[in-house]
Coordinates of C-alpha atoms in Angstrom, one line a residue:
M1 CA 0.0 -0.1 -0.1
D2 CA 1.5 3.3 -0.8
S3 CA 1.1 6.4 1.3
N4 CA -1.5 8.0 -1.0
Q5 CA -3.9 4.7 -0.7
R6 CA -3.3 4.9 3.3
Q7 CA -4.3 8.3 3.5
H8 CA -7.7 7.7 1.4
I9 CA -8.3 4.3 3.6
S10 CA -7.6 6.3 6.7
T11 CA -10.3 8.8 5.5
V12 CA -12.7 6.2 5.1
I13 CA -12.0 4.6 8.7
N14 CA -12.3 8.0 10.4
Y15 CA -15.4 8.6 8.6
F16 CA -17.1 5.7 10.2
W17 CA -15.4 5.5 13.5
G18 CA -14.4 9.0 14.4
V19 CA -11.7 11.6 13.3
D20 CA -8.8 10.3 15.2
T21 CA -9.4 6.7 15.0
T22 CA -6.2 6.2 12.8
A23 CA -3.5 8.0 11.1
P24 CA -2.4 6.9 7.5
E25 CA 0.7 5.7 8.4
H26 CA -0.9 3.0 10.9
V27 CA -3.3 1.6 8.2
N28 CA -2.8 -2.1 7.6
Q29 CA -4.3 -4.6 5.3
G30 CA -6.9 -6.0 7.7
M31 CA -8.1 -2.3 8.5
A32 CA -8.6 -1.8 4.7
A33 CA -10.5 -4.9 4.4
I34 CA -13.0 -4.1 7.1
A35 CA -13.2 -0.5 5.7
L36 CA -14.4 -2.0 2.3
E37 CA -16.9 -4.3 4.1
A38 CA -18.1 -1.1 5.9
L39 CA -18.6 0.8 2.8
E40 CA -20.4 -2.0 1.1
E41 CA -22.8 -2.4 3.9
A42 CA -23.6 1.6 4.2
Q43 CA -24.0 1.5 0.6
S44 CA -26.4 -1.3 0.6
C45 CA -28.4 0.2 3.7
T46 CA -28.5 3.7 1.8
A47 CA -29.9 1.8 -1.4
A48 CA -32.5 0.4 0.9
M49 CA -33.6 3.7 2.4
D50 CA -33.8 5.0 -0.9
L51 CA -36.7 2.8 -1.7
V52 CA -38.7 4.0 1.4
P53 CA -41.4 6.6 0.7
R54 CA -41.1 9.6 2.8
P55 CA -43.5 10.1 5.7
V56 CA -46.9 11.9 5.4
S57 CA -49.5 13.0 7.9
G58 CA -52.8 11.7 7.5
K59 CA -54.1 9.4 4.8
P60 CA -52.0 9.4 1.5
G61 CA -53.7 10.1 -1.8
A62 CA -52.8 8.9 -5.2
S63 CA -50.9 12.0 -5.8
Y64 CA -48.7 11.4 -2.9
V65 CA -47.9 7.7 -4.0
V66 CA -47.0 9.0 -7.5
K67 CA -44.7 11.8 -6.3
Q68 CA -43.0 9.3 -3.7
V69 CA -42.5 6.7 -6.4
A70 CA -41.2 9.3 -9.0
K71 CA -38.6 10.6 -6.2
I72 CA -37.5 7.4 -5.5
G73 CA -37.0 6.9 -9.3
Q74 CA -35.0 10.0 -9.4
R75 CA -32.5 9.0 -6.4
I76 CA -31.8 5.9 -8.2
A77 CA -31.4 7.4 -11.7
A78 CA -29.2 10.3 -10.1
G79 CA -26.7 7.7 -8.7
D80 CA -26.8 9.4 -5.5
T81 CA -23.9 8.3 -3.5
Q82 CA -24.6 9.8 -0.1
V83 CA -24.8 7.8 2.7
Y84 CA -27.7 8.2 5.4
E85 CA -26.3 9.1 8.8
S86 CA -28.5 6.3 10.4
C87 CA -26.8 3.7 7.9
R88 CA -23.3 5.0 8.9
Q89 CA -23.8 5.0 12.6
R90 CA -25.2 1.4 12.4
V91 CA -22.2 0.2 10.4
A92 CA -19.8 1.8 12.8
I93 CA -21.3 -0.1 15.6
N94 CA -21.6 -3.2 13.6
Y95 CA -18.0 -3.1 12.4
R96 CA -16.2 -1.5 15.5
T97 CA -14.9 -4.8 17.2
Q98 CA -13.6 -5.9 13.8
M99 CA -11.9 -2.6 13.1
E100 CA -10.3 -2.6 16.7
M101 CA -9.0 -6.1 15.9
A102 CA -7.7 -5.2 12.7
K103 CA -5.7 -2.2 14.2
Q104 CA -4.1 -4.5 16.6
G105 CA -3.0 -6.8 13.5
L106 CA -5.3 -9.6 14.9

């Protein structure tokens, strides 16, 4: 792994587990593998969230359904790569122990 790759992997790790989780010089192969798993899980979660219609007060009418499905289609077509905060937080919790073990080289 070169220093540029380590920097970018460190950025991903710090995105999920906090700004000071790791410095680029401490990134190892195990940490990179866990970061990839976390990214894949967050993307899967976000894709599922994009398919959920937004809340409505009262009983939704036909125009609400059409509008919501159209917005879902827009998000899919736009290839929006943002990760929902709730997905990021859940992934961080799910992979915390694995990341800590990878930091220790286990």
